[in-house]
Tab-separated table of C-alpha atoms and ligand atoms in Angstrom:
chain	number	residue	atom	x	y	z
A	639	UNK	CA	158.093	28.389	79.018
A	640	UNK	CA	157.586	32.639	80.072
A	641	UNK	CA	156.899	33.348	83.671
A	642	UNK	CA	153.861	33.871	84.400
A	643	UNK	CA	152.847	36.356	85.623
A	644	UNK	CA	151.885	35.371	88.717
A	645	UNK	CA	154.933	34.960	89.816
A	646	UNK	CA	155.654	38.094	90.144
A	647	UNK	CA	155.336	41.158	92.472
A	648	UNK	CA	153.388	44.716	91.638
A	649	UNK	CA	156.691	46.327	91.493
A	650	UNK	CA	158.245	44.202	88.942
A	651	UNK	CA	155.283	44.137	87.072
A	652	UNK	CA	155.518	48.101	87.789
A	653	UNK	CA	158.867	48.069	86.269
A	654	UNK	CA	158.062	46.097	83.545
A	655	UNK	CA	155.059	48.569	82.447
A	656	UNK	CA	157.368	51.288	82.713
A	657	UNK	CA	160.178	50.538	79.936
A	658	UNK	CA	156.722	49.771	78.118
A	659	UNK	CA	155.753	53.516	78.607
A	660	UNK	CA	152.611	52.233	79.544
A	661	UNK	CA	150.725	54.287	82.903
A	662	UNK	CA	151.512	52.291	86.406
A	663	UNK	CA	147.198	52.281	87.018
A	664	UNK	CA	147.533	49.850	85.139
A	665	UNK	CA	148.777	47.495	87.069
A	666	UNK	CA	146.710	47.967	89.644
A	667	UNK	CA	143.733	47.210	86.944
A	668	UNK	CA	145.612	43.923	86.536
A	669	UNK	CA	146.230	42.221	89.954
A	670	UNK	CA	142.629	43.233	90.373
A	671	UNK	CA	141.976	40.312	87.919
A	672	UNK	CA	144.686	37.757	89.506
A	673	UNK	CA	144.074	38.454	92.350
A	674	UNK	CA	140.027	39.866	93.261
A	675	UNK	CA	138.767	38.224	90.060
A	676	UNK	CA	140.657	35.737	89.797
A	677	UNK	CA	140.373	35.126	85.939
A	678	UNK	CA	141.915	32.621	83.842
A	679	UNK	CA	142.495	34.727	80.643
A	680	UNK	CA	143.759	37.786	78.918
A	681	UNK	CA	140.040	38.191	77.867
A	682	UNK	CA	139.077	38.282	80.686
A	683	UNK	CA	140.704	41.563	81.579
A	684	UNK	CA	138.210	43.751	79.051
A	685	UNK	CA	139.731	46.836	81.133
A	686	UNK	CA	142.453	46.831	78.878
A	687	UNK	CA	143.621	47.809	75.727
A	688	UNK	CA	143.756	45.041	73.894
A	689	UNK	CA	147.508	45.556	72.478
A	690	UNK	CA	147.690	45.657	75.966
A	691	UNK	CA	146.351	42.623	76.199
A	692	UNK	CA	148.648	40.822	73.657
A	693	UNK	CA	151.906	42.556	75.009
A	694	UNK	CA	150.703	40.670	78.357
A	695	UNK	CA	150.123	37.402	76.026
A	696	UNK	CA	153.506	37.251	74.000
A	697	UNK	CA	155.321	37.933	77.476
A	698	UNK	CA	153.448	35.663	80.392
A	699	UNK	CA	152.156	32.808	80.599
A	700	UNK	CA	149.258	32.310	82.336
A	701	UNK	CA	148.611	29.231	83.811
A	702	UNK	CA	146.070	27.590	86.173
A	703	UNK	CA	145.797	24.132	87.792
A	704	UNK	CA	144.060	21.114	86.186
A	705	UNK	CA	141.463	19.617	88.835
A	706	UNK	CA	142.273	15.747	89.005
A	707	UNK	CA	140.929	14.766	91.714
A	708	UNK	CA	139.180	15.239	94.988
A	709	UNK	CA	138.949	13.218	98.014
A	710	UNK	CA	136.924	13.944	101.516
A	711	UNK	CA	133.413	16.492	101.032
A	712	UNK	CA	131.836	18.956	102.589
A	713	UNK	CA	132.282	20.341	105.959
A	714	UNK	CA	135.227	18.538	106.411
A	715	UNK	CA	138.702	17.614	105.714
A	716	UNK	CA	138.828	18.170	101.553
A	717	UNK	CA	142.024	17.196	99.135
A	718	UNK	CA	143.138	18.226	95.782
A	719	UNK	CA	144.961	16.562	93.215
A	720	UNK	CA	146.014	19.462	91.044
A	721	UNK	CA	148.077	18.141	87.460
A	722	UNK	CA	150.506	20.901	86.828
A	723	UNK	CA	151.564	22.113	82.499
A	724	UNK	CA	154.536	19.109	82.118
A	725	UNK	CA	152.093	16.694	83.824
A	726	UNK	CA	153.013	16.212	87.655
A	727	UNK	CA	150.908	16.059	90.309
A	728	UNK	CA	150.626	18.360	93.463
A	729	UNK	CA	148.161	17.890	96.079
A	730	UNK	CA	146.551	21.034	98.350
A	731	UNK	CA	144.191	20.425	101.814
A	732	UNK	CA	142.137	22.397	102.763
A	733	UNK	CA	141.285	21.930	105.963
A	734	UNK	CA	137.871	24.070	107.521
A	735	UNK	CA	138.591	26.314	111.033
A	736	UNK	CA	139.900	25.234	113.966
A	737	UNK	CA	140.727	27.208	116.633
A	738	UNK	CA	142.699	24.839	118.344
A	739	UNK	CA	145.519	23.829	115.238
A	740	UNK	CA	146.825	26.887	113.806
A	741	UNK	CA	144.960	29.338	113.705
A	742	UNK	CA	142.038	31.810	115.547
A	743	UNK	CA	138.711	31.131	115.707
A	744	UNK	CA	137.127	31.807	112.249
A	745	UNK	CA	133.947	30.577	109.991
A	746	UNK	CA	137.214	30.344	106.889
A	747	UNK	CA	139.142	27.944	106.000
A	748	UNK	CA	142.811	26.648	106.246
A	749	UNK	CA	144.571	25.315	103.228
A	750	UNK	CA	147.561	23.132	102.947
A	751	UNK	CA	149.874	24.484	100.667
A	752	UNK	CA	152.670	21.638	98.566
A	753	UNK	CA	155.985	23.319	98.089
A	754	UNK	CA	157.999	20.918	95.687
A	755	UNK	CA	156.839	17.446	93.571
A	756	UNK	CA	158.349	15.041	95.910
A	757	UNK	CA	160.356	15.839	98.432
A	758	UNK	CA	163.579	15.139	98.909
A	759	UNK	CA	164.347	14.201	102.479
A	760	UNK	CA	163.169	10.926	103.463
A	761	UNK	CA	161.792	10.451	106.046
A	762	UNK	CA	161.070	7.063	106.343
A	763	UNK	CA	157.562	7.289	107.671
A	764	UNK	CA	155.798	10.298	104.929
A	765	UNK	CA	154.705	9.508	101.371
A	766	UNK	CA	156.093	12.438	100.035
A	767	UNK	CA	159.744	11.494	99.462
A	768	UNK	CA	159.007	7.545	98.637
A	769	UNK	CA	159.705	7.989	94.911
A	770	UNK	CA	162.405	10.821	95.600
A	771	UNK	CA	162.670	14.967	94.573
A	772	UNK	CA	161.443	15.655	90.612
A	773	UNK	CA	161.326	19.528	91.156
A	774	UNK	CA	160.698	22.913	93.015
A	775	UNK	CA	157.376	24.358	92.176
A	776	UNK	CA	157.321	28.112	90.494
A	777	UNK	CA	155.735	31.091	92.609
A	778	UNK	CA	152.908	30.819	90.843
A	779	UNK	CA	152.327	27.280	91.273
A	780	UNK	CA	152.646	27.961	94.963
A	781	UNK	CA	150.135	31.205	94.729
A	782	UNK	CA	148.071	29.015	92.123
A	783	UNK	CA	146.420	26.642	94.280
A	784	UNK	CA	144.863	29.367	96.878
A	785	UNK	CA	143.530	30.879	93.503
A	786	UNK	CA	141.979	27.372	91.959
A	787	UNK	CA	140.065	26.040	96.037
A	788	UNK	CA	138.986	30.536	95.543
A	789	UNK	CA	137.646	29.248	91.757
A	790	UNK	CA	136.619	26.981	93.221
A	791	UNK	CA	134.681	27.666	95.817
A	792	UNK	CA	133.315	30.744	94.053
A	793	UNK	CA	131.658	28.201	90.770
A	794	UNK	CA	129.840	25.832	94.085
A	795	UNK	CA	128.501	28.840	95.787
A	796	UNK	CA	127.156	29.422	92.470
A	797	UNK	CA	125.928	26.328	91.099
A	798	UNK	CA	123.943	26.201	94.469
A	799	UNK	CA	122.694	30.013	93.591
A	800	UNK	CA	121.950	28.681	90.137
A	801	UNK	CA	119.597	26.066	91.565
A	802	UNK	CA	117.626	27.555	94.672
A	803	UNK	CA	116.891	30.243	92.465
A	804	UNK	CA	115.644	28.230	89.228
A	805	UNK	CA	117.384	24.761	88.227
A	806	UNK	CA	117.214	25.340	84.236
A	807	UNK	CA	118.971	28.720	84.316
A	808	UNK	CA	122.546	28.468	83.286
A	809	UNK	CA	123.246	31.692	82.678
A	810	UNK	CA	126.509	33.180	84.649
A	811	UNK	CA	125.979	35.056	88.053
A	812	UNK	CA	128.625	37.963	87.124
A	813	UNK	CA	127.493	39.482	90.003
A	814	UNK	CA	127.856	37.110	92.337
A	815	UNK	CA	130.772	37.890	94.342
A	816	UNK	CA	131.575	35.225	97.340
A	817	UNK	CA	133.571	36.281	99.803
A	818	UNK	CA	137.674	34.841	100.286
A	819	UNK	CA	137.337	31.074	101.358
A	820	UNK	CA	141.313	31.417	102.949
A	821	UNK	CA	142.728	33.099	105.772
A	822	UNK	CA	145.043	30.938	107.461
A	823	UNK	CA	148.061	28.982	105.129
A	824	UNK	CA	149.863	25.699	106.712
A	825	UNK	CA	152.593	24.930	104.626
A	826	UNK	CA	152.860	21.258	105.245
A	827	UNK	CA	151.718	19.763	102.080
A	828	UNK	CA	154.276	17.879	99.721
A	829	UNK	CA	157.920	18.933	99.449
A	830	UNK	CA	160.500	20.493	102.220
A	831	UNK	CA	159.014	24.000	101.927
A	832	UNK	CA	163.080	25.136	103.114
A	833	UNK	CA	164.331	23.786	100.198
A	834	UNK	CA	162.397	25.870	98.008
A	835	UNK	CA	163.576	29.337	99.624
A	836	UNK	CA	163.491	31.562	97.506
A	837	UNK	CA	160.263	30.815	95.714
A	838	UNK	CA	158.680	30.140	98.642
A	839	UNK	CA	159.212	33.828	100.194
A	840	UNK	CA	158.250	35.563	95.992
A	841	UNK	CA	154.838	33.203	96.820
A	842	UNK	CA	154.504	34.221	100.902
A	843	UNK	CA	155.063	37.675	99.618
A	844	UNK	CA	152.450	37.510	97.476
A	845	UNK	CA	149.966	35.857	98.912
A	846	UNK	CA	150.534	38.616	102.330
A	847	UNK	CA	150.699	41.782	99.894
A	848	UNK	CA	146.987	44.049	100.650
A	849	UNK	CA	147.172	44.011	96.167
A	850	UNK	CA	147.292	39.774	96.185
A	851	UNK	CA	146.168	37.597	98.791
A	852	UNK	CA	146.435	39.893	101.430
A	853	UNK	CA	146.457	37.168	104.099
A	854	UNK	CA	148.158	38.353	107.179
A	855	UNK	CA	151.955	36.620	107.900
A	856	UNK	CA	151.218	35.468	111.093
A	857	UNK	CA	148.201	33.402	109.288
A	858	UNK	CA	150.542	31.898	107.950
A	859	UNK	CA	152.844	28.422	109.202
A	860	UNK	CA	155.616	26.817	107.609
A	861	UNK	CA	156.627	23.288	108.618
A	862	UNK	CA	160.079	22.199	108.283
A	863	UNK	CA	161.696	19.307	109.070
A	864	UNK	CA	164.513	21.081	110.725
A	865	UNK	CA	167.103	22.717	108.125
A	866	UNK	CA	168.941	24.916	110.440
A	867	UNK	CA	170.478	27.474	108.181
A	868	UNK	CA	167.233	27.981	106.305
A	869	UNK	CA	165.466	28.623	109.672
A	870	UNK	CA	168.286	31.296	110.210
A	871	UNK	CA	167.908	32.836	107.497
A	872	UNK	CA	164.085	33.289	107.585
A	873	UNK	CA	165.041	34.501	111.601
A	874	UNK	CA	166.208	36.843	109.517
A	875	UNK	CA	163.472	38.419	107.226
A	876	UNK	CA	161.004	41.293	107.915
A	877	UNK	CA	157.529	39.519	108.183
A	878	UNK	CA	156.305	37.686	111.339
A	879	UNK	CA	156.052	33.793	109.710
A	880	UNK	CA	154.882	31.474	112.102
A	881	UNK	CA	157.156	28.115	112.044
A	882	UNK	CA	156.093	25.008	113.310
A	883	UNK	CA	159.284	22.071	113.126
A	884	UNK	CA	158.485	18.283	112.511
A	885	UNK	CA	160.678	17.168	115.335
A	886	UNK	CA	158.845	13.534	115.960
A	887	UNK	CA	161.589	12.791	117.888
A	888	UNK	CA	163.432	14.973	120.781
A	889	UNK	CA	166.698	12.720	120.715
A	890	UNK	CA	169.805	12.382	118.238
A	891	UNK	CA	169.286	8.631	118.256
A	892	UNK	CA	164.825	8.928	117.609
A	893	UNK	CA	165.214	11.497	114.981
A	894	UNK	CA	168.700	9.854	112.865
A	895	UNK	CA	166.252	6.602	112.637
A	896	UNK	CA	163.527	8.024	110.209
A	897	UNK	CA	165.038	11.780	109.366
A	898	UNK	CA	167.975	11.141	107.281
A	899	UNK	CA	168.378	15.226	107.521
A	900	UNK	CA	168.894	14.738	111.697
A	901	UNK	CA	172.977	13.352	110.064
A	902	UNK	CA	173.332	16.658	108.398
A	903	UNK	CA	171.413	18.705	111.112
A	904	UNK	CA	171.441	17.065	114.500
A	905	UNK	CA	168.681	18.155	116.868
A	906	UNK	CA	171.536	20.683	118.810
A	907	UNK	CA	172.000	22.956	115.406
A	908	UNK	CA	168.103	22.247	115.785
A	909	UNK	CA	167.355	23.790	118.682
A	910	UNK	CA	169.821	26.969	118.196
A	911	UNK	CA	168.353	28.111	114.874
A	912	UNK	CA	165.129	27.572	116.933
A	913	UNK	CA	166.084	29.632	119.111
A	914	UNK	CA	167.405	32.896	117.273
A	915	UNK	CA	164.053	32.632	114.878
A	916	UNK	CA	162.170	32.489	118.583
A	917	UNK	CA	164.649	35.586	119.889
A	918	UNK	CA	164.356	37.829	116.535
A	919	UNK	CA	160.454	37.242	115.538
A	920	UNK	CA	159.205	36.941	119.643
A	921	UNK	CA	156.676	34.070	118.506
A	922	UNK	CA	156.323	30.493	119.710
A	923	UNK	CA	157.418	27.712	117.749
A	924	UNK	CA	155.004	24.924	117.087
A	925	UNK	CA	156.497	21.699	117.115
A	926	UNK	CA	155.604	18.709	115.699
A	927	UNK	CA	155.323	15.360	116.796
A	928	UNK	CA	153.924	12.049	115.017
A	929	UNK	CA	152.952	9.592	116.825
A	930	UNK	CA	154.672	6.546	115.529
A	931	UNK	CA	153.785	2.969	117.428
A	932	UNK	CA	156.860	1.098	118.959
A	933	UNK	CA	159.286	4.318	116.870
A	934	UNK	CA	158.490	7.303	119.231
A	935	UNK	CA	155.746	6.667	121.112
A	936	UNK	CA	157.583	5.773	125.370
A	937	UNK	CA	156.581	7.437	127.840
A	938	UNK	CA	161.038	7.773	128.316
A	939	UNK	CA	160.729	9.864	125.043
A	940	UNK	CA	158.595	12.875	127.147
A	941	UNK	CA	161.329	14.082	129.147
A	942	UNK	CA	163.781	14.826	126.247
A	943	UNK	CA	160.970	16.379	124.554
A	944	UNK	CA	159.567	18.369	127.634
A	945	UNK	CA	162.821	19.626	127.786
A	946	UNK	CA	163.289	21.402	124.275
A	947	UNK	CA	159.570	22.262	124.722
A	948	UNK	CA	160.096	24.229	127.928
A	949	UNK	CA	163.678	25.134	126.027
A	950	UNK	CA	162.316	26.560	123.343
A	951	UNK	CA	158.565	28.240	124.911
A	952	UNK	CA	157.110	25.751	122.270
A	953	UNK	CA	153.959	24.051	121.726
A	954	UNK	CA	153.459	20.112	121.430
A	955	UNK	CA	150.982	19.075	118.440
A	956	UNK	CA	150.710	15.513	119.132
A	957	UNK	CA	149.473	13.762	115.531
A	958	UNK	CA	148.952	9.462	115.278
A	959	UNK	CA	150.221	8.806	112.441
A	960	UNK	CA	148.688	8.233	109.496
A	961	UNK	CA	149.340	4.768	108.017
A	962	UNK	CA	150.751	5.299	104.305
A	963	UNK	CA	150.014	1.916	102.198
A	964	UNK	CA	153.877	0.366	101.805
A	965	UNK	CA	154.744	1.128	104.779
A	966	UNK	CA	155.542	-0.629	108.078
A	967	UNK	CA	154.468	2.146	110.268
A	968	UNK	CA	151.217	2.190	112.416
A	969	UNK	CA	149.451	4.542	115.122
A	970	UNK	CA	150.017	3.803	118.086
A	971	UNK	CA	146.360	2.426	119.884
A	972	UNK	CA	144.577	6.258	121.876
A	973	UNK	CA	145.342	4.596	125.053
A	974	UNK	CA	149.058	4.819	124.648
A	975	UNK	CA	148.341	8.710	122.631
A	976	UNK	CA	146.573	9.621	126.000
A	977	UNK	CA	148.998	8.197	128.786
A	978	UNK	CA	151.490	10.487	126.366
A	979	UNK	CA	149.844	13.301	126.281
A	980	UNK	CA	149.291	12.882	129.449
A	981	UNK	CA	152.712	12.862	130.635
A	982	UNK	CA	153.910	15.796	128.943
A	983	UNK	CA	151.050	17.871	130.448
A	984	UNK	CA	153.172	16.456	133.589
A	985	UNK	CA	155.289	17.871	133.220
A	986	UNK	CA	153.929	22.110	132.542
A	987	UNK	CA	154.119	21.239	128.664
A	988	UNK	CA	151.281	22.822	126.296
A	989	UNK	CA	150.702	19.977	124.360
A	990	UNK	CA	147.582	18.907	121.854
A	991	UNK	CA	146.270	15.844	120.586
A	992	UNK	CA	144.754	15.331	117.649
A	993	UNK	CA	142.174	13.024	118.385
A	994	UNK	CA	139.223	14.171	115.277
A	995	UNK	CA	138.141	11.037	113.978
A	996	UNK	CA	137.820	10.061	109.544
A	997	UNK	CA	141.027	12.722	109.080
A	998	UNK	CA	142.723	10.023	108.203
A	999	UNK	CA	144.067	12.389	104.944
A	1000	UNK	CA	144.665	15.206	107.125
A	1001	UNK	CA	148.277	15.169	107.280
A	1002	UNK	CA	148.859	13.053	105.372
A	1003	UNK	CA	150.484	14.924	101.958
A	1004	UNK	CA	151.129	13.190	99.295
A	1005	UNK	CA	149.549	9.803	99.444
A	1006	UNK	CA	146.500	10.779	96.509
A	1007	UNK	CA	149.562	11.725	94.192
A	1008	UNK	CA	151.350	8.208	94.884
A	1009	UNK	CA	147.857	6.077	94.772
A	1010	UNK	CA	147.496	8.016	91.201
A	1011	UNK	CA	151.083	7.830	90.147
A	1012	UNK	CA	150.376	4.093	90.840
A	1013	UNK	CA	146.674	3.977	88.895
A	1014	UNK	CA	148.232	5.867	86.467
A	1015	UNK	CA	151.204	2.960	85.487
A	1016	UNK	CA	150.073	-0.101	85.803
A	1017	UNK	CA	146.552	1.404	83.234
B	625	SAH	N1	158.533	18.678	104.636
B	625	SAH	C1	158.123	19.401	105.936
B	625	SAH	C2	156.443	19.940	105.369
B	625	SAH	C3	155.835	19.149	105.118
B	625	SAH	S1	154.970	17.426	105.943
B	625	SAH	C4	157.990	18.935	106.633
B	625	SAH	O1	158.298	17.958	107.260
B	625	SAH	O2	157.900	19.746	107.985
B	625	SAH	C5	154.095	17.835	106.991
B	625	SAH	C6	153.747	17.233	107.321
B	625	SAH	O3	153.025	16.346	107.558
B	625	SAH	C7	155.095	16.922	108.507
B	625	SAH	O4	155.051	17.268	110.551
B	625	SAH	C8	154.997	15.641	108.604
B	625	SAH	O5	156.463	15.260	109.546
B	625	SAH	C9	153.678	14.582	108.662
B	625	SAH	N2	153.360	14.013	108.051
B	625	SAH	C10	154.072	13.121	107.097
B	625	SAH	N3	153.968	11.461	107.103
B	625	SAH	C11	152.560	12.071	107.450
B	625	SAH	C12	151.981	10.544	107.907
B	625	SAH	N4	152.433	9.183	107.235
B	625	SAH	N5	150.982	11.311	109.123
B	625	SAH	C13	151.111	12.102	109.663
B	625	SAH	N6	152.050	12.603	109.862
B	625	SAH	C14	153.045	13.365	108.649
B	626	SF4	FE1	159.341	15.142	103.237
B	626	SF4	FE2	159.044	16.713	105.231
B	626	SF4	FE3	157.893	14.101	104.557
B	626	SF4	FE4	160.662	14.099	105.499
B	626	SF4	S1	158.236	15.223	105.973
B	626	SF4	S2	160.276	13.399	103.734
B	626	SF4	S3	161.075	16.783	104.588
B	626	SF4	S4	157.723	16.364	103.457
């Protein structure tokens, strides 16, 4: 299958148009169709000559994600399950603005995106890694998660306007243009983003570019289970992404039990890489810490965790574990979570505890896919 046009940067498209002896201003028109109007067909690009549309059609694909399932409702966290061209399933999670989490106060939303189908890292508590790794997502498949959600949002808004004006009127409101919905991205969906480094960086470049997604690099958080060499590589990139480390244990002993990646890159190496990132970027790192009953929720664990957090000048996000069907791990009681938080604060660490109820679909990407795959194989 040809490369999807949304895997190309504007520079790459300009080079292509030059070899076709086409004026460069046409590239701006194409980018406008793709990222502002978010069209899904070549024929919709009406200000391009027909011959050029045919040329584009012959050289590139223009794929969209098919919505298979949606969980959650308006004003809460909503999870989207997409089917890709090879029938692989991936998830994206739309989270209403929450200033306490990863971004600033805003009336817009954060989108949690996937970077791989499955995951090779096999953390013991995680649904994404249960069936192993299938493949990397291409840059356009990463970018398209944002565009698909924005299109979905626009269609919903149009439907609402239409039913308010006249229930029988089914003519499309082409003049209606909903503003951008998403202004924060967290790369915390299915997959290990830094194991798909080149495609991830290209996708983020497109989402960050003024001609593309227009989302500031500081509004993009990349979460990793701890791939030290890639963290170092990321430190040398010009873009100022936020970095979150899925720590979940502050000693090698605890991390080795639940995260096989720690055997490859033990804590010492991971911490060195984080220090380098911080030194290069001058940016605060976030340490994610899922609280799992009887595994890493002992008060004694807060001591090495506080030492690490202070060393890295990092903030700690405590997340009560979301139960995964088929896995034995449990979330600790509310009391235990509050005590863990208080112990960290006593040790002068900036920490937050996710307390929202009904957010059980929130951080546990991979579960909807797993459930759907199971249902499909049983039917
Ligand atoms: N692979 C990357 C990004 C995807 S996982 C990483 O590991 O950082 C996103 C976050 O969700 C990670 O912090 C991960 O540990 C966490 N997570 C996975 N399963 C979870 C569960 N059942 N409950 C709560 N958090 C979970
Ligand atoms: Fe992969 Fe992250 Fe899940 Fe670990 S927590 S299996 S790295 S997706």
